[in-house]
CSV table of C-alpha atoms and ligand atoms in Angstrom, one decimal:
chain,number,residue,atom,x,y,z
T,1376,MET,CA,120.4,159.4,73.6
T,1377,GLU,CA,122.0,161.7,76.1
T,1378,LYS,CA,120.1,164.6,74.7
T,1379,THR,CA,116.8,162.8,74.8
T,1380,LEU,CA,117.3,161.9,78.4
T,1381,GLU,CA,118.0,165.5,79.2
T,1382,ILE,CA,114.7,166.5,77.5
T,1383,HIS,CA,112.9,163.7,79.4
T,1384,GLU,CA,114.3,165.0,82.6
T,1385,VAL,CA,113.2,168.6,82.0
T,1386,MET,CA,109.7,167.3,81.1
T,1387,LEU,CA,109.5,165.0,84.1
T,1388,ARG,CA,110.8,167.6,86.6
T,1389,THR,CA,108.2,170.0,85.3
T,1390,LEU,CA,105.4,167.5,85.8
T,1391,GLY,CA,106.8,166.8,89.3
T,1392,LYS,CA,106.7,170.6,90.1
T,1393,ILE,CA,103.1,170.9,88.9
T,1394,ALA,CA,102.2,168.0,91.2
T,1395,ASP,CA,104.2,169.5,94.2
T,1396,GLU,CA,102.2,172.7,94.0
T,1397,ARG,CA,99.0,170.7,94.5
T,1398,SER,CA,100.4,168.3,97.0
T,1399,ILE,CA,99.8,165.4,94.6
T,1400,GLU,CA,102.0,162.3,94.5
T,1401,LEU,CA,103.1,161.6,90.9
T,1402,TYR,CA,105.0,158.7,89.4
T,1403,ALA,CA,106.2,157.6,86.0
T,1404,VAL,CA,105.2,154.0,85.6
T,1405,GLY,CA,104.7,151.0,83.4
T,1406,GLY,CA,106.1,150.7,79.8
T,1407,TRP,CA,108.0,154.0,80.0
T,1408,VAL,CA,110.0,152.9,83.1
T,1409,ARG,CA,110.7,149.5,81.6
T,1410,ASP,CA,111.9,151.0,78.3
T,1411,TYR,CA,114.0,153.6,80.1
T,1412,PHE,CA,115.9,150.9,81.9
T,1413,MET,CA,116.3,149.0,78.6
T,1414,GLY,CA,117.8,152.1,77.1
T,1415,ARG,CA,115.0,152.7,74.7
T,1416,GLU,CA,113.9,156.1,73.7
T,1417,VAL,CA,110.1,156.3,74.2
T,1418,HIS,CA,107.9,159.4,74.0
T,1419,ASP,CA,104.8,157.8,75.5
T,1420,ILE,CA,105.1,158.5,79.2
T,1421,ASP,CA,102.7,156.6,81.5
T,1422,CYS,CA,102.1,158.5,84.8
T,1423,THR,CA,100.2,157.4,87.9
T,1424,VAL,CA,98.6,160.1,90.0
T,1425,VAL,CA,97.6,159.3,93.6
T,1426,GLY,CA,94.3,161.1,93.4
T,1427,ASP,CA,92.2,162.5,90.6
T,1428,SER,CA,94.1,161.8,87.5
T,1429,LEU,CA,91.6,163.4,85.1
T,1430,ASN,CA,91.7,166.7,86.9
T,1431,PHE,CA,95.5,166.5,87.1
T,1432,ALA,CA,95.7,165.8,83.3
T,1433,GLU,CA,93.6,169.0,82.7
T,1434,ILE,CA,96.0,171.1,84.8
T,1435,VAL,CA,99.0,169.7,82.9
T,1436,ALA,CA,97.3,170.3,79.6
T,1437,HIS,CA,96.5,173.9,80.6
T,1438,TYR,CA,100.2,174.4,81.7
T,1439,PHE,CA,101.5,173.2,78.3
T,1440,SER,CA,98.7,174.9,76.3
T,1441,SER,CA,97.5,171.5,75.1
T,1442,LYS,CA,94.3,169.6,75.4
T,1443,ALA,CA,93.5,166.6,77.4
T,1444,VAL,CA,91.8,163.7,75.7
T,1445,VAL,CA,89.8,162.0,78.5
T,1446,TYR,CA,88.7,158.4,78.5
T,1447,GLU,CA,86.0,158.6,81.2
T,1448,ARG,CA,85.3,154.9,81.1
T,1449,PHE,CA,88.8,153.9,81.9
T,1450,ARG,CA,89.5,156.9,84.1
T,1451,THR,CA,92.6,157.8,82.0
T,1452,ALA,CA,93.6,160.9,80.1
T,1453,LEU,CA,96.1,161.6,77.4
T,1454,VAL,CA,97.9,164.9,77.0
T,1455,PRO,CA,100.0,165.5,73.9
T,1456,VAL,CA,102.9,167.8,74.5
T,1457,GLY,CA,105.1,168.3,71.4
T,1458,ASP,CA,106.0,164.8,70.3
T,1459,TYR,CA,105.3,163.4,73.8
T,1460,LYS,CA,102.2,161.6,74.8
T,1461,LEU,CA,101.6,161.9,78.5
T,1462,GLU,CA,99.1,159.3,79.8
T,1463,PHE,CA,97.6,159.8,83.3
T,1464,VAL,CA,95.9,157.1,85.3
T,1465,GLY,CA,94.7,157.3,88.9
T,1466,THR,CA,95.7,154.7,91.5
T,1467,ARG,CA,92.8,152.3,91.7
T,1468,LYS,CA,92.0,149.5,94.0
T,1469,GLU,CA,90.1,146.6,92.6
T,1470,GLU,CA,88.5,144.2,95.0
T,1471,TYR,CA,86.8,141.1,93.8
T,1472,LEU,CA,84.1,139.7,96.1
T,1473,SER,CA,83.7,135.9,95.8
T,1474,HIS,CA,80.1,136.0,94.5
T,1475,SER,CA,80.7,138.7,91.9
T,1476,ARG,CA,82.9,138.8,88.7
T,1477,LYS,CA,82.8,142.6,88.7
T,1478,PRO,CA,85.4,144.3,90.9
T,1479,ILE,CA,84.6,147.0,93.4
T,1480,VAL,CA,86.8,149.9,92.4
T,1481,SER,CA,87.9,152.5,94.9
T,1482,GLU,CA,90.8,155.0,95.2
T,1483,GLY,CA,93.9,153.2,96.2
T,1484,THR,CA,97.6,153.6,96.9
T,1485,LEU,CA,100.5,153.4,94.5
T,1486,GLU,CA,101.0,149.8,95.5
T,1487,ASP,CA,97.4,149.0,94.6
T,1488,ASP,CA,98.0,150.4,91.2
T,1489,LEU,CA,101.2,148.4,90.7
T,1490,ARG,CA,99.7,145.1,91.7
T,1491,ARG,CA,97.0,145.3,89.1
T,1492,ARG,CA,99.5,145.7,86.3
T,1493,ASP,CA,100.4,142.8,84.0
T,1494,PHE,CA,104.0,141.9,84.5
T,1495,THR,CA,106.7,142.8,87.1
T,1496,ILE,CA,108.8,144.5,84.4
T,1497,ASN,CA,105.8,146.7,83.7
T,1498,ALA,CA,105.0,147.4,87.4
T,1499,MET,CA,107.9,149.7,88.4
T,1500,ALA,CA,107.4,153.3,89.3
T,1501,VAL,CA,109.7,156.3,89.5
T,1502,SER,CA,108.8,159.2,91.7
T,1503,LEU,CA,108.5,162.6,90.0
T,1504,ASN,CA,107.9,164.9,93.0
T,1505,SER,CA,110.9,167.2,93.6
T,1506,THR,CA,111.9,165.8,97.1
T,1507,SER,CA,112.1,162.2,95.9
T,1508,PHE,CA,112.7,162.8,92.1
T,1509,GLY,CA,114.1,159.7,90.4
T,1510,LYS,CA,113.4,157.3,93.3
T,1511,LEU,CA,112.6,153.8,92.0
T,1512,ILE,CA,109.7,151.9,93.6
T,1513,ASP,CA,110.0,148.3,92.6
T,1514,ILE,CA,108.0,146.2,95.0
T,1515,PHE,CA,107.7,143.2,92.7
T,1516,ARG,CA,111.5,143.1,91.7
T,1517,GLY,CA,110.9,144.1,88.1
T,1518,GLN,CA,114.4,145.3,87.7
T,1519,GLU,CA,115.8,141.9,88.6
T,1520,ASP,CA,113.4,140.2,86.1
T,1521,LEU,CA,114.5,142.7,83.4
T,1522,GLU,CA,118.1,141.6,84.0
T,1523,ARG,CA,117.1,137.9,84.0
T,1524,LYS,CA,115.0,138.5,80.9
T,1525,ILE,CA,111.9,136.9,82.3
T,1526,LEU,CA,108.2,137.6,82.4
T,1527,ARG,CA,106.5,137.2,85.7
T,1528,THR,CA,103.2,138.5,87.0
T,1529,PRO,CA,103.1,140.6,90.1
T,1530,LEU,CA,100.3,138.3,91.6
T,1531,ASP,CA,99.6,134.7,91.1
T,1532,PRO,CA,99.2,134.4,87.3
T,1533,MET,CA,95.8,132.9,87.6
T,1534,VAL,CA,94.7,136.0,89.4
T,1535,THR,CA,96.4,138.5,87.1
T,1536,PHE,CA,95.0,136.8,84.0
T,1537,SER,CA,91.5,136.4,85.5
T,1538,ASP,CA,91.3,140.2,86.0
T,1539,ASP,CA,92.0,140.7,82.3
T,1540,PRO,CA,92.5,137.7,80.1
T,1541,LEU,CA,94.1,139.9,77.4
T,1542,ARG,CA,97.2,139.8,79.6
T,1543,MET,CA,97.8,136.3,78.3
T,1544,MET,CA,98.2,137.7,74.8
T,1545,ARG,CA,100.4,140.5,76.2
T,1546,ALA,CA,102.6,137.8,77.6
T,1547,ALA,CA,103.1,136.4,74.1
T,1548,ARG,CA,103.6,139.8,72.6
T,1549,PHE,CA,106.3,140.9,75.1
T,1550,ALA,CA,108.0,137.5,74.8
T,1551,ALA,CA,108.2,138.1,71.0
T,1552,ARG,CA,109.2,141.8,71.3
T,1553,LEU,CA,111.8,141.6,74.0
T,1554,GLY,CA,112.9,138.0,73.6
T,1555,PHE,CA,112.1,137.3,77.2
T,1556,THR,CA,111.2,133.9,78.7
T,1557,LEU,CA,107.8,133.2,80.3
T,1558,MET,CA,108.0,131.7,83.7
T,1559,PRO,CA,106.6,128.2,83.7
T,1560,GLU,CA,103.7,129.1,86.0
T,1561,ILE,CA,102.6,131.8,83.5
T,1562,LYS,CA,102.5,129.3,80.7
T,1563,GLU,CA,100.7,126.8,82.9
T,1564,ALA,CA,98.1,129.5,83.8
T,1565,MET,CA,97.7,130.4,80.2
T,1566,LYS,CA,97.0,126.7,79.3
T,1567,GLN,CA,94.4,126.4,82.0
T,1568,MET,CA,92.7,129.6,81.2
T,1569,ALA,CA,93.1,129.8,77.4
T,1570,ASP,CA,89.3,129.8,76.7
T,1571,ARG,CA,88.8,132.9,78.9
T,1572,ILE,CA,90.3,134.9,76.0
T,1573,THR,CA,86.8,134.6,74.4
T,1574,ILE,CA,85.4,137.2,76.8
T,1575,ILE,CA,87.7,139.9,75.3
T,1576,SER,CA,86.5,142.1,72.6
T,1577,GLN,CA,87.8,141.4,69.0
T,1578,GLU,CA,89.2,144.9,68.8
T,1579,ARG,CA,91.5,144.4,71.8
T,1580,ILE,CA,92.5,140.9,70.6
T,1581,THR,CA,93.3,142.1,67.1
T,1582,ASP,CA,95.2,145.1,68.3
T,1583,GLU,CA,97.4,142.9,70.5
T,1584,PHE,CA,97.8,140.3,67.7
T,1585,LEU,CA,99.1,142.9,65.3
T,1586,LYS,CA,101.5,144.3,67.8
T,1587,MET,CA,102.9,140.8,68.3
T,1588,LEU,CA,103.2,140.5,64.5
T,1589,ALA,CA,105.2,143.7,64.4
T,1590,ALA,CA,107.8,142.3,66.9
T,1591,PRO,CA,111.3,141.5,65.7
T,1592,LYS,CA,110.7,137.7,65.9
T,1593,PRO,CA,106.9,137.1,65.7
T,1594,SER,CA,107.3,133.3,65.8
T,1595,ILE,CA,108.1,133.5,69.6
T,1596,GLY,CA,104.6,135.0,70.2
T,1597,LEU,CA,102.8,132.6,67.8
T,1598,ILE,CA,104.5,129.6,69.3
T,1599,THR,CA,103.5,130.8,72.8
T,1600,LEU,CA,99.9,131.2,71.7
T,1601,TYR,CA,99.9,127.8,70.0
T,1602,GLU,CA,101.5,125.9,72.9
T,1603,THR,CA,99.2,127.4,75.4
T,1604,GLY,CA,96.1,126.6,73.4
T,1605,LEU,CA,95.2,130.3,72.9
T,1606,LEU,CA,95.8,130.3,69.1
T,1607,LYS,CA,92.8,128.1,68.3
T,1608,TYR,CA,90.5,130.7,69.8
T,1609,ILE,CA,92.3,133.7,68.4
T,1610,PHE,CA,93.1,132.4,64.9
T,1611,PRO,CA,91.9,128.9,64.2
T,1612,GLU,CA,93.1,128.8,60.6
T,1613,VAL,CA,96.7,129.4,61.7
T,1614,ASP,CA,96.3,126.9,64.5
T,1615,ARG,CA,95.2,124.3,62.0
T,1616,LEU,CA,98.4,124.6,60.0
T,1617,ALA,CA,100.2,122.6,62.7
T,1618,GLY,CA,100.8,119.0,61.9
T,1619,ILE,CA,100.2,119.3,58.2
T,1620,ASP,CA,103.1,117.9,56.4
T,1621,LEU,CA,104.5,119.7,53.4
T,1622,VAL,CA,106.0,117.6,50.7
T,1623,GLN,CA,108.0,119.3,48.0
T,1624,ILE,CA,107.3,117.7,44.7
T,1625,GLY,CA,109.9,117.7,42.0
T,1626,GLU,CA,113.6,117.3,42.0
T,1627,GLN,CA,112.9,113.9,43.7
T,1628,GLU,CA,113.0,115.8,46.9
T,1629,TYR,CA,110.5,114.9,49.6
T,1630,ALA,CA,111.0,117.3,52.5
T,1631,HIS,CA,108.6,116.8,55.4
T,1632,LYS,CA,107.8,119.9,57.2
T,1633,ASP,CA,105.1,121.1,59.4
T,1634,VAL,CA,103.3,124.0,57.7
T,1635,PHE,CA,102.9,125.9,60.9
T,1636,TYR,CA,106.6,125.9,61.7
T,1637,HIS,CA,107.4,126.4,58.1
T,1638,THR,CA,105.1,129.5,58.0
T,1639,LEU,CA,106.7,130.8,61.2
T,1640,GLN,CA,110.2,130.5,59.7
T,1641,VAL,CA,109.1,132.3,56.6
T,1642,LEU,CA,107.6,135.0,58.8
T,1643,ASP,CA,110.8,135.4,60.8
T,1644,ASN,CA,112.8,135.5,57.6
T,1645,LEU,CA,110.6,138.3,56.3
T,1646,ALA,CA,110.6,140.2,59.6
T,1647,VAL,CA,114.4,140.5,59.3
T,1648,VAL,CA,114.0,142.5,56.0
T,1649,SER,CA,110.6,144.2,56.3
T,1650,ASP,CA,108.6,146.1,58.9
T,1651,ASN,CA,105.6,146.3,56.6
T,1652,LEU,CA,102.8,144.9,58.8
T,1653,TRP,CA,100.5,143.9,56.0
T,1654,LEU,CA,103.4,142.1,54.2
T,1655,ARG,CA,103.9,140.3,57.5
T,1656,PHE,CA,100.2,139.4,57.7
T,1657,ALA,CA,100.2,138.2,54.1
T,1658,THR,CA,103.2,136.0,54.9
T,1659,LEU,CA,101.3,134.5,57.8
T,1660,MET,CA,98.5,133.8,55.4
T,1661,HIS,CA,100.4,132.6,52.4
T,1662,ASP,CA,99.9,128.8,53.0
T,1663,ILE,CA,96.7,129.2,55.1
T,1664,ALA,CA,94.6,126.9,52.8
T,1665,LYS,CA,97.1,124.1,52.7
T,1666,PRO,CA,95.2,121.9,55.3
T,1667,LYS,CA,92.1,122.3,53.2
T,1668,THR,CA,93.7,121.4,49.8
T,1669,LYS,CA,95.9,118.5,51.0
T,1670,ARG,CA,95.5,115.5,48.6
T,1671,PHE,CA,97.6,112.4,48.1
T,1672,LEU,CA,98.5,111.8,44.5
T,1673,GLN,CA,99.6,108.3,43.7
T,1674,GLY,CA,103.3,108.1,42.7
T,1675,ILE,CA,103.9,111.8,43.5
T,1676,GLY,CA,103.0,112.4,47.1
T,1677,TRP,CA,101.0,115.1,48.9
T,1678,SER,CA,99.9,118.0,46.9
T,1679,PHE,CA,98.2,121.3,47.9
T,1680,HIS,CA,96.8,122.2,44.5
T,1681,GLY,CA,95.0,125.5,44.4
T,1682,HIS,CA,95.9,126.5,48.0
T,1683,GLU,CA,96.9,130.0,46.9
T,1684,GLU,CA,93.6,130.8,45.3
T,1685,ILE,CA,91.5,129.4,48.2
T,1686,GLY,CA,93.7,131.1,50.7
T,1687,ALA,CA,93.2,134.4,48.9
T,1688,ARG,CA,89.4,133.9,48.9
T,1689,TRP,CA,89.4,133.3,52.6
T,1690,GLN,CA,90.9,136.6,53.3
T,1691,GLN,CA,87.7,138.6,53.1
T,1692,SER,CA,86.0,136.6,55.9
T,1693,ILE,CA,89.2,136.6,58.0
T,1694,PHE,CA,89.4,140.4,57.7
T,1695,ARG,CA,85.8,140.7,58.7
T,1696,ARG,CA,86.0,138.4,61.6
T,1697,LEU,CA,89.2,139.9,63.0
T,1698,LYS,CA,87.9,143.4,62.2
T,1699,LEU,CA,91.1,144.2,60.3
T,1700,PRO,CA,91.2,147.5,58.3
T,1701,MET,CA,89.6,146.6,54.9
T,1702,GLU,CA,91.8,148.9,52.9
T,1703,ASN,CA,94.6,146.3,53.3
T,1704,LEU,CA,92.5,143.4,52.0
T,1705,PRO,CA,93.2,143.7,48.3
T,1706,TYR,CA,97.0,143.8,49.0
T,1707,VAL,CA,96.9,140.7,51.2
T,1708,GLU,CA,94.6,138.8,48.8
T,1709,LYS,CA,97.0,139.6,45.9
T,1710,LEU,CA,100.1,138.4,47.7
T,1711,VAL,CA,98.5,135.2,48.8
T,1712,ARG,CA,97.1,134.5,45.3
T,1713,LEU,CA,100.4,135.2,43.5
T,1714,HIS,CA,102.9,133.7,45.9
T,1715,GLN,CA,103.6,130.7,43.7
T,1716,ARG,CA,103.8,132.6,40.4
T,1717,PRO,CA,107.4,133.8,40.4
T,1718,MET,CA,108.5,130.2,41.1
T,1719,ILE,CA,106.6,128.9,38.0
T,1720,LEU,CA,108.4,131.5,35.9
T,1721,ILE,CA,111.7,130.0,36.9
T,1722,ASP,CA,110.9,126.5,35.7
T,1723,GLU,CA,109.3,127.2,32.3
T,1724,GLU,CA,110.7,128.5,29.1
T,1725,VAL,CA,109.1,131.8,29.9
T,1726,THR,CA,107.4,133.9,27.4
T,1727,ASP,CA,107.3,137.7,27.6
T,1728,SER,CA,103.5,137.6,27.9
T,1729,ALA,CA,103.7,135.3,31.0
T,1730,VAL,CA,106.2,137.7,32.6
T,1731,ARG,CA,104.0,140.6,31.6
T,1732,ARG,CA,100.9,139.0,33.1
T,1733,LEU,CA,102.6,138.5,36.5
T,1734,ALA,CA,103.9,142.1,36.5
T,1735,VAL,CA,100.4,143.4,35.7
T,1736,ALA,CA,98.7,141.2,38.3
T,1737,ALA,CA,101.2,142.2,41.0
T,1738,GLY,CA,101.2,145.9,40.2
T,1739,ASP,CA,102.6,148.0,43.0
T,1740,ALA,CA,103.1,144.9,45.1
T,1741,LEU,CA,105.6,143.3,42.8
T,1742,GLU,CA,108.7,144.0,44.9
T,1743,ASP,CA,106.9,142.8,48.1
T,1744,LEU,CA,105.8,139.7,46.3
T,1745,PHE,CA,109.5,138.9,45.6
T,1746,THR,CA,110.4,139.7,49.2
T,1747,LEU,CA,107.8,137.2,50.3
T,1748,CYS,CA,109.1,134.6,47.8
T,1749,ARG,CA,112.7,135.0,49.0
T,1750,ALA,CA,111.6,134.6,52.6
T,1751,ASP,CA,109.8,131.5,51.6
T,1752,ILE,CA,113.1,129.7,50.9
T,1753,THR,CA,113.6,127.7,54.0
T,1754,THR,CA,115.9,124.9,52.9
T,1755,LYS,CA,118.7,124.2,55.3
T,1756,ASN,CA,121.1,123.5,52.5
T,1757,PRO,CA,123.0,126.8,51.9
T,1758,LYS,CA,124.0,125.9,48.3
T,1759,ARG,CA,120.4,125.2,47.4
T,1760,ALA,CA,119.1,128.4,49.1
T,1761,GLU,CA,121.6,130.4,47.1
T,1762,LYS,CA,120.5,128.8,43.9
T,1763,TYR,CA,116.8,129.5,44.7
T,1764,LEU,CA,117.7,133.1,45.5
T,1765,ARG,CA,119.6,133.5,42.2
T,1766,ASN,CA,116.6,132.0,40.4
T,1767,TYR,CA,114.3,134.7,41.8
T,1768,ASP,CA,116.9,137.4,40.8
T,1769,VAL,CA,116.8,136.0,37.3
T,1770,VAL,CA,112.9,136.1,37.2
T,1771,PHE,CA,112.9,139.6,38.6
T,1772,LYS,CA,115.4,140.8,36.0
T,1773,LYS,CA,113.3,139.3,33.3
T,1774,ILE,CA,110.3,141.3,34.5
T,1775,MET,CA,112.4,144.5,34.6
T,1776,ASP,CA,113.7,143.8,31.1
T,1777,VAL,CA,110.2,143.2,29.6
T,1778,GLN,CA,108.8,146.3,31.4
T,1779,GLU,CA,111.7,148.4,30.0
T,1780,ARG,CA,111.0,147.1,26.5
T,1781,ASP,CA,107.3,147.7,26.9
T,1782,GLN,CA,108.0,151.3,28.0
T,1783,LEU,CA,110.1,151.9,25.0
T,1784,ARG,CA,107.4,150.5,22.8
T,1785,ALA,CA,104.8,152.7,24.5
T,1786,PHE,CA,107.0,155.7,23.9
T,1787,GLN,CA,105.6,158.2,21.3
T,1788,SER,CA,107.1,161.0,19.3
T,1789,PRO,CA,106.3,164.3,20.9
T,1790,VAL,CA,105.3,165.6,17.4
T,1791,ARG,CA,102.1,163.7,16.8
T,1792,GLY,CA,100.8,162.2,13.5
T,1793,GLU,CA,98.2,164.9,12.8
T,1794,GLU,CA,100.8,167.6,13.0
T,1795,ILE,CA,103.2,165.7,10.7
T,1796,MET,CA,100.4,165.4,8.2
T,1797,GLU,CA,99.5,169.0,8.3
T,1798,PHE,CA,103.1,170.2,8.2
T,1799,CYS,CA,104.2,167.9,5.4
T,1800,ASN,CA,100.9,168.2,3.6
T,1801,LEU,CA,100.2,164.4,3.7
T,1802,GLN,CA,97.1,162.3,3.8
T,1803,PRO,CA,97.0,159.5,6.4
T,1804,SER,CA,99.6,157.1,5.0
T,1805,ARG,CA,102.6,155.0,5.8
T,1806,THR,CA,104.8,158.0,5.1
T,1807,VAL,CA,103.5,159.6,8.2
T,1808,GLY,CA,104.5,156.6,10.2
T,1809,PHE,CA,107.9,156.6,8.6
T,1810,ILE,CA,108.5,160.2,9.6
T,1811,LYS,CA,107.2,159.6,13.1
T,1812,ASN,CA,109.5,156.6,13.4
T,1813,ALA,CA,112.5,158.7,12.2
T,1814,ILE,CA,111.8,161.2,15.0
T,1815,GLU,CA,111.5,158.5,17.6
T,1816,GLU,CA,114.7,156.9,16.5
T,1817,ALA,CA,116.5,160.2,16.8
T,1818,ILE,CA,115.3,160.5,20.4
T,1819,LEU,CA,116.1,156.9,21.3
T,1820,GLU,CA,119.6,157.3,19.8
T,1821,GLY,CA,120.0,160.5,21.9
T,1822,TYR,CA,120.5,162.8,18.9
T,1823,ILE,CA,117.8,165.1,20.2
T,1824,PRO,CA,116.0,165.3,23.6
T,1825,ASN,CA,112.5,163.9,24.1
T,1826,GLU,CA,110.9,167.3,23.8
T,1827,TYR,CA,108.4,168.9,21.5
T,1828,ASP,CA,110.5,171.9,20.4
T,1829,ALA,CA,113.6,169.8,19.6
T,1830,ALA,CA,111.5,167.2,17.7
T,1831,LYS,CA,109.7,169.9,15.7
T,1832,ALA,CA,113.0,171.5,14.8
T,1833,TYR,CA,114.4,168.1,13.7
T,1834,LEU,CA,111.3,167.6,11.6
T,1835,ILE,CA,111.7,170.9,9.9
T,1836,LYS,CA,115.4,170.2,9.2
T,1837,TYR,CA,115.0,166.7,7.7
T,1838,LYS,CA,111.5,166.9,6.3
T,1839,ASP,CA,112.5,166.9,2.6
T,1840,GLU,CA,115.1,164.3,3.0
T,1841,TRP,CA,112.6,161.9,4.8
T,1842,LEU,CA,109.9,162.5,2.3
T,1843,ALA,CA,112.3,161.5,-0.5
T,1844,ALA,CA,113.6,158.5,1.5
T,1845,ALA,CA,110.0,157.4,2.3
T,1846,GLU,CA,109.1,157.3,-1.4
T,1847,GLN,CA,112.0,154.8,-2.0
T,1848,GLU,CA,111.7,152.9,1.2
T,1849,ILE,CA,108.0,152.2,1.5
T,1850,PRO,CA,107.3,150.4,-1.8
T,1851,LYS,CA,110.3,148.2,-1.1
T,1852,LYS,CA,109.1,147.4,2.4
T,1853,SER,CA,105.6,146.7,1.2
T,1854,LYS,CA,106.8,143.9,-1.1
T,1855,ILE,CA,108.0,141.9,1.9
I,732,ATP,P1,104.0,149.5,74.5
I,732,ATP,O1,105.4,149.7,74.2
I,732,ATP,O2,103.4,148.6,73.5
I,732,ATP,O3,103.2,150.8,74.7
I,732,ATP,P2,103.4,149.2,77.2
I,732,ATP,O4,103.9,148.2,78.3
I,732,ATP,O5,103.8,150.6,77.5
I,732,ATP,O6,103.9,148.7,75.8
I,732,ATP,P3,100.7,150.1,77.2
I,732,ATP,O7,99.6,149.4,76.6
I,732,ATP,O8,101.2,151.4,76.7
I,732,ATP,O9,101.9,149.0,77.1
I,732,ATP,O10,100.4,150.2,78.7
I,732,ATP,C1,101.2,150.9,79.6
I,732,ATP,C2,101.3,150.2,81.0
I,732,ATP,O11,100.0,150.0,81.5
I,732,ATP,C3,101.9,148.8,80.9
I,732,ATP,O12,103.3,148.8,80.9
I,732,ATP,C4,101.3,148.1,82.0
I,732,ATP,O13,101.9,148.5,83.2
I,732,ATP,C5,99.9,148.7,82.1
I,732,ATP,N1,99.0,147.9,81.3
I,732,ATP,C6,98.6,148.1,80.0
I,732,ATP,N2,97.7,147.2,79.6
I,732,ATP,C7,97.5,146.4,80.7
I,732,ATP,C8,96.6,145.3,80.9
I,732,ATP,N3,95.8,144.8,80.0
I,732,ATP,N4,96.7,144.8,82.2
I,732,ATP,C9,97.5,145.3,83.1
I,732,ATP,N5,98.3,146.3,82.9
I,732,ATP,C10,98.3,146.9,81.8
I,733,MG,MG1,103.2,152.3,76.2
């Protein structure tokens, strides 16, 4: 950490000097300043330039022999330097005239820049020019909010969110990522303006949603979106999970749970053990078709028969609509489709072929499937939870055992049948199989290594003995 800060300082002072030489005011701002105060090591440095940020980015790129990637539309530029990403924005002033929804943009001061940021904790700046290096500019008391662990907007939240409704999702994401509380007026504004999220492009919404899913406790973000009414616009299928009672059938146990809160608990359980974003997404999706398949069965209770298959089939249209990367679709479909299968293998007198079928269906996702199943145990009774976990261990071991046996069975002598026939002067016959088997046994017993030369030498050595034995052995066997 110490070392990183030193490197940061060299980098930041260098940027400051480049700015000094051109009489430009330069500040580190936003996420980098927030994370610095939270003691996090971040290599994405957001910088605000009072003046022409794109031109300044080119100068910095030239200095470090790098290349600036310019986003003309947003007036921002990215300069990669080693494993740092320096992002430059200009100070902009946005004025909204009452009759127009489009802002009038002009060059502004640092304060103008900070007031159009999303939250006070993201609206602090640190001066990088030599004479004032390290001076904190915190007009919206972001540092105090960092300490209090709260999210507050620099302006009236209705104004901040109107300027860019995506900020409502950013609120949910930061709450989930940092564990911070939203100020009541922020939540109120989100409730009132929830439908404004529909003016935002799907790409930005999905990007923000996935970042929220990657947080240590994604449920915080999802509950925020649900309670403020945003979720029904962003992800209606997840929103619809709320209020659907889940009734466990069997063991005379009727546990009433809300599928939404159940799913969130499974997701949080999983997030503790896995950062795999697509496993997290599959977990969010695992019971998605429960509302659709809910039926009341006389004498049994509610059932959700077939929800895993229907949920899997929904994934393609969900992926399309959310513009999710299609290469992850088969994996998510597979996990949703199979999430009940390991449980079935616990209850039954399981045959090898049932075990084998699951292993083949899951393929590379087998371990992830079990990670999902274990996270799906949400009983509050610790004894029962332990029992369920043990059950999954037993099923997993069964799969490993069957696979191991299959592998042994698939194993072949390195000296093949044709060669044995040629060498022993044999026609295709059971004697060939007998000799091949003898070689395989020797390898399995560890008498010789599983290599061609050793097997051939072994064959040469025992050929006559085996031929004689085969003559006696085979007629006897064929009588059985
Ligand atoms: P992360 O750790 O995910 O990068 P971040 O806060 O750094 O979080 P960025 O998207 O990198 O987020 O943005 C950098 C800074 O730019 C933010 O801290 C914030 O000050 C400002 N910012 C980004 N997006 C918005 C937005 N939609 N509205 C207002 N300010 C924003
Ligand atoms: Mg950032």
